[in-house]
Amino acid sequence: MGTAELQTQNGDNGVPRLKRVLSAWDLVLYGLVSVTPSAPANVFGLAQRMSRGHAVVTVLASMVAIVLTAISYGRMAALYPSAGSAYTYVGRGLHPYLGFVSGWAMLLDYMVCPLFSVLFGALAIKQAIPSLPFFVSAAVLAGGITYS
């Protein structure tokens, strides 16, 4: 896989820009690797029961929103060609304070989602193996998710 490299182009007044070296295949593979296999398992059983068997339809509907978000990110990356995320795009596109709030929301998301994955996974293991201490199963899951 390629990596993004910072380079300064002549005529840009020394403004650093990213050199685009990732192919579409690289991005798809990176996306698949960065999503842990246990991520949807937390809510799928509950969603399946509450939706009376229509959880897959819900996932497909959310896929439409994800595709629209990906298109939006592509357009924003063309408009603001810097190494960015929602923090950069919201901050430059709407208002810097809103960008700050979105940056903190992303940070909390990156911290809370893995925490829930570990907690729900450890609870499931605790139900399957009652003699195993909760702390041990949580530590093993957190270590495995961190390692992968």
PDB file of C-alpha atoms in Angstrom, residues 18-146:
ATOM      1  CA  LEU A  18      -0.768  15.675  -0.390  1.00  0.00           C
ATOM      2  CA  LYS A  19       0.530  13.502  -3.156  1.00  0.00           C
ATOM      3  CA  ARG A  20      -2.244  11.060  -4.052  1.00  0.00           C
ATOM      4  CA  VAL A  21      -0.701   7.612  -4.192  1.00  0.00           C
ATOM      5  CA  LEU A  22      -3.489   5.326  -2.930  1.00  0.00           C
ATOM      6  CA  SER A  23      -5.529   3.433  -5.485  1.00  0.00           C
ATOM      7  CA  ALA A  24      -9.220   2.630  -5.063  1.00  0.00           C
ATOM      8  CA  TRP A  25      -8.244  -0.951  -4.163  1.00  0.00           C
ATOM      9  CA  ASP A  26      -5.912   0.342  -1.428  1.00  0.00           C
ATOM     10  CA  LEU A  27      -8.728   2.427   0.038  1.00  0.00           C
ATOM     11  CA  VAL A  28     -11.213  -0.464  -0.010  1.00  0.00           C
ATOM     12  CA  LEU A  29      -8.708  -2.787   1.639  1.00  0.00           C
ATOM     13  CA  TYR A  30      -7.823  -0.154   4.250  1.00  0.00           C
ATOM     14  CA  GLY A  31     -11.524   0.327   5.011  1.00  0.00           C
ATOM     15  CA  LEU A  32     -12.062  -3.395   5.463  1.00  0.00           C
ATOM     16  CA  VAL A  33      -9.032  -3.754   7.711  1.00  0.00           C
ATOM     17  CA  SER A  34      -9.890  -0.740   9.872  1.00  0.00           C
ATOM     18  CA  VAL A  35     -13.375  -1.985  10.749  1.00  0.00           C
ATOM     19  CA  THR A  36     -13.167  -4.683  13.391  1.00  0.00           C
ATOM     20  CA  PRO A  37     -15.216  -7.811  12.630  1.00  0.00           C
ATOM     21  CA  SER A  38     -17.064  -7.488  15.951  1.00  0.00           C
ATOM     22  CA  ALA A  39     -18.263  -3.923  15.380  1.00  0.00           C
ATOM     23  CA  PRO A  40     -21.769  -4.744  14.051  1.00  0.00           C
ATOM     24  CA  ALA A  41     -22.226  -7.674  16.443  1.00  0.00           C
ATOM     25  CA  ASN A  42     -22.995  -5.336  19.348  1.00  0.00           C
ATOM     26  CA  VAL A  43     -26.316  -4.179  18.015  1.00  0.00           C
ATOM     27  CA  PHE A  44     -27.273  -6.714  15.352  1.00  0.00           C
ATOM     28  CA  GLY A  45     -29.150  -9.126  17.627  1.00  0.00           C
ATOM     29  CA  LEU A  46     -31.110  -6.334  19.293  1.00  0.00           C
ATOM     30  CA  ALA A  47     -31.803  -4.634  15.969  1.00  0.00           C
ATOM     31  CA  GLN A  48     -32.895  -7.928  14.406  1.00  0.00           C
ATOM     32  CA  ARG A  49     -35.391  -8.555  17.212  1.00  0.00           C
ATOM     33  CA  MET A  50     -36.715  -4.991  17.437  1.00  0.00           C
ATOM     34  CA  SER A  51     -37.112  -4.667  13.653  1.00  0.00           C
ATOM     35  CA  ARG A  52     -38.888  -8.033  13.433  1.00  0.00           C
ATOM     36  CA  GLY A  53     -36.298  -9.466  11.093  1.00  0.00           C
ATOM     37  CA  HIS A  54     -35.549  -6.370   9.012  1.00  0.00           C
ATOM     38  CA  ALA A  55     -32.103  -5.487  10.355  1.00  0.00           C
ATOM     39  CA  VAL A  56     -30.467  -6.182   7.003  1.00  0.00           C
ATOM     40  CA  VAL A  57     -32.815  -3.712   5.297  1.00  0.00           C
ATOM     41  CA  THR A  58     -31.758  -1.128   7.880  1.00  0.00           C
ATOM     42  CA  VAL A  59     -28.102  -1.822   7.146  1.00  0.00           C
ATOM     43  CA  LEU A  60     -28.719  -1.463   3.402  1.00  0.00           C
ATOM     44  CA  ALA A  61     -30.548   1.838   3.969  1.00  0.00           C
ATOM     45  CA  SER A  62     -27.635   3.094   6.040  1.00  0.00           C
ATOM     46  CA  MET A  63     -25.335   2.065   3.203  1.00  0.00           C
ATOM     47  CA  VAL A  64     -27.049   4.700   1.046  1.00  0.00           C
ATOM     48  CA  ALA A  65     -26.213   7.372   3.639  1.00  0.00           C
ATOM     49  CA  ILE A  66     -22.627   6.116   3.804  1.00  0.00           C
ATOM     50  CA  VAL A  67     -22.259   6.296   0.013  1.00  0.00           C
ATOM     51  CA  LEU A  68     -23.619   9.858  -0.005  1.00  0.00           C
ATOM     52  CA  THR A  69     -21.167  10.745   2.766  1.00  0.00           C
ATOM     53  CA  ALA A  70     -18.305   9.249   0.755  1.00  0.00           C
ATOM     54  CA  ILE A  71     -19.318  11.309  -2.275  1.00  0.00           C
ATOM     55  CA  SER A  72     -19.456  14.431  -0.091  1.00  0.00           C
ATOM     56  CA  TYR A  73     -15.984  13.704   1.292  1.00  0.00           C
ATOM     57  CA  GLY A  74     -14.685  13.302  -2.245  1.00  0.00           C
ATOM     58  CA  ARG A  75     -16.098  16.669  -3.262  1.00  0.00           C
ATOM     59  CA  MET A  76     -14.734  18.332  -0.114  1.00  0.00           C
ATOM     60  CA  ALA A  77     -11.303  16.791  -0.710  1.00  0.00           C
ATOM     61  CA  ALA A  78     -11.310  18.306  -4.191  1.00  0.00           C
ATOM     62  CA  LEU A  79     -12.305  21.687  -2.749  1.00  0.00           C
ATOM     63  CA  TYR A  80      -9.860  21.583   0.200  1.00  0.00           C
ATOM     64  CA  PRO A  81      -6.947  19.354  -0.885  1.00  0.00           C
ATOM     65  CA  SER A  82      -5.351  18.941   2.511  1.00  0.00           C
ATOM     66  CA  ALA A  83      -5.034  16.034   4.883  1.00  0.00           C
ATOM     67  CA  GLY A  84      -8.411  16.413   6.461  1.00  0.00           C
ATOM     68  CA  SER A  85     -11.431  14.855   7.969  1.00  0.00           C
ATOM     69  CA  ALA A  86     -14.781  16.094   9.223  1.00  0.00           C
ATOM     70  CA  TYR A  87     -12.840  18.459  11.495  1.00  0.00           C
ATOM     71  CA  THR A  88     -11.154  20.147   8.528  1.00  0.00           C
ATOM     72  CA  TYR A  89     -14.150  20.129   6.225  1.00  0.00           C
ATOM     73  CA  VAL A  90     -16.688  21.379   8.781  1.00  0.00           C
ATOM     74  CA  GLY A  91     -14.230  23.950  10.092  1.00  0.00           C
ATOM     75  CA  ARG A  92     -13.471  25.363   6.649  1.00  0.00           C
ATOM     76  CA  GLY A  93     -16.870  24.801   5.055  1.00  0.00           C
ATOM     77  CA  LEU A  94     -19.169  25.984   7.858  1.00  0.00           C
ATOM     78  CA  HIS A  95     -17.415  27.549  10.834  1.00  0.00           C
ATOM     79  CA  PRO A  96     -14.209  26.899  12.805  1.00  0.00           C
ATOM     80  CA  TYR A  97     -16.146  26.417  16.065  1.00  0.00           C
ATOM     81  CA  LEU A  98     -18.344  23.757  14.463  1.00  0.00           C
ATOM     82  CA  GLY A  99     -15.171  22.082  13.181  1.00  0.00           C
ATOM     83  CA  PHE A 100     -13.839  22.050  16.741  1.00  0.00           C
ATOM     84  CA  VAL A 101     -17.042  20.405  18.006  1.00  0.00           C
ATOM     85  CA  SER A 102     -16.976  17.820  15.211  1.00  0.00           C
ATOM     86  CA  GLY A 103     -13.341  17.037  16.006  1.00  0.00           C
ATOM     87  CA  TRP A 104     -14.195  16.350  19.645  1.00  0.00           C
ATOM     88  CA  ALA A 105     -17.206  14.261  18.582  1.00  0.00           C
ATOM     89  CA  MET A 106     -14.910  12.158  16.373  1.00  0.00           C
ATOM     90  CA  LEU A 107     -12.443  11.702  19.217  1.00  0.00           C
ATOM     91  CA  LEU A 108     -15.205  10.539  21.547  1.00  0.00           C
ATOM     92  CA  ASP A 109     -16.511   8.199  18.838  1.00  0.00           C
ATOM     93  CA  TYR A 110     -13.067   6.674  18.395  1.00  0.00           C
ATOM     94  CA  MET A 111     -12.835   6.098  22.141  1.00  0.00           C
ATOM     95  CA  VAL A 112     -16.404   5.040  23.000  1.00  0.00           C
ATOM     96  CA  CYS A 113     -17.128   2.593  20.143  1.00  0.00           C
ATOM     97  CA  PRO A 114     -14.199   0.262  20.919  1.00  0.00           C
ATOM     98  CA  LEU A 115     -15.096   0.501  24.610  1.00  0.00           C
ATOM     99  CA  PHE A 116     -18.632  -0.708  23.888  1.00  0.00           C
ATOM    100  CA  SER A 117     -17.280  -3.483  21.657  1.00  0.00           C
ATOM    101  CA  VAL A 118     -15.074  -4.724  24.494  1.00  0.00           C
ATOM    102  CA  LEU A 119     -17.824  -4.457  27.101  1.00  0.00           C
ATOM    103  CA  PHE A 120     -20.475  -6.250  25.043  1.00  0.00           C
ATOM    104  CA  GLY A 121     -18.001  -8.903  23.928  1.00  0.00           C
ATOM    105  CA  ALA A 122     -16.839  -9.502  27.499  1.00  0.00           C
ATOM    106  CA  LEU A 123     -20.466  -9.791  28.668  1.00  0.00           C
ATOM    107  CA  ALA A 124     -21.150 -12.369  25.960  1.00  0.00           C
ATOM    108  CA  ILE A 125     -18.083 -14.358  26.974  1.00  0.00           C
ATOM    109  CA  LYS A 126     -19.156 -14.106  30.618  1.00  0.00           C
ATOM    110  CA  GLN A 127     -22.521 -15.662  29.725  1.00  0.00           C
ATOM    111  CA  ALA A 128     -20.840 -18.451  27.745  1.00  0.00           C
ATOM    112  CA  ILE A 129     -18.085 -19.117  30.322  1.00  0.00           C
ATOM    113  CA  PRO A 130     -19.358 -18.001  33.759  1.00  0.00           C
ATOM    114  CA  SER A 131     -16.195 -19.136  35.563  1.00  0.00           C
ATOM    115  CA  LEU A 132     -14.001 -16.739  33.549  1.00  0.00           C
ATOM    116  CA  PRO A 133     -13.642 -13.369  35.310  1.00  0.00           C
ATOM    117  CA  PHE A 134     -15.099 -10.405  33.437  1.00  0.00           C
ATOM    118  CA  PHE A 135     -11.824  -8.482  33.720  1.00  0.00           C
ATOM    119  CA  VAL A 136      -9.875 -11.281  32.008  1.00  0.00           C
ATOM    120  CA  SER A 137     -12.245 -11.542  29.046  1.00  0.00           C
ATOM    121  CA  ALA A 138     -12.332  -7.731  28.700  1.00  0.00           C
ATOM    122  CA  ALA A 139      -8.522  -7.539  28.807  1.00  0.00           C
ATOM    123  CA  VAL A 140      -8.174 -10.303  26.184  1.00  0.00           C
ATOM    124  CA  LEU A 141     -10.699  -8.628  23.882  1.00  0.00           C
ATOM    125  CA  ALA A 142      -9.142  -5.174  24.309  1.00  0.00           C
ATOM    126  CA  GLY A 143      -5.688  -6.631  23.643  1.00  0.00           C
ATOM    127  CA  GLY A 144      -6.911  -8.508  20.575  1.00  0.00           C
ATOM    128  CA  ILE A 145      -8.670  -5.481  19.114  1.00  0.00           C
ATOM    129  CA  THR A 146      -5.662  -3.289  19.836  1.00  0.00           C
TER     130      THR A 146
END
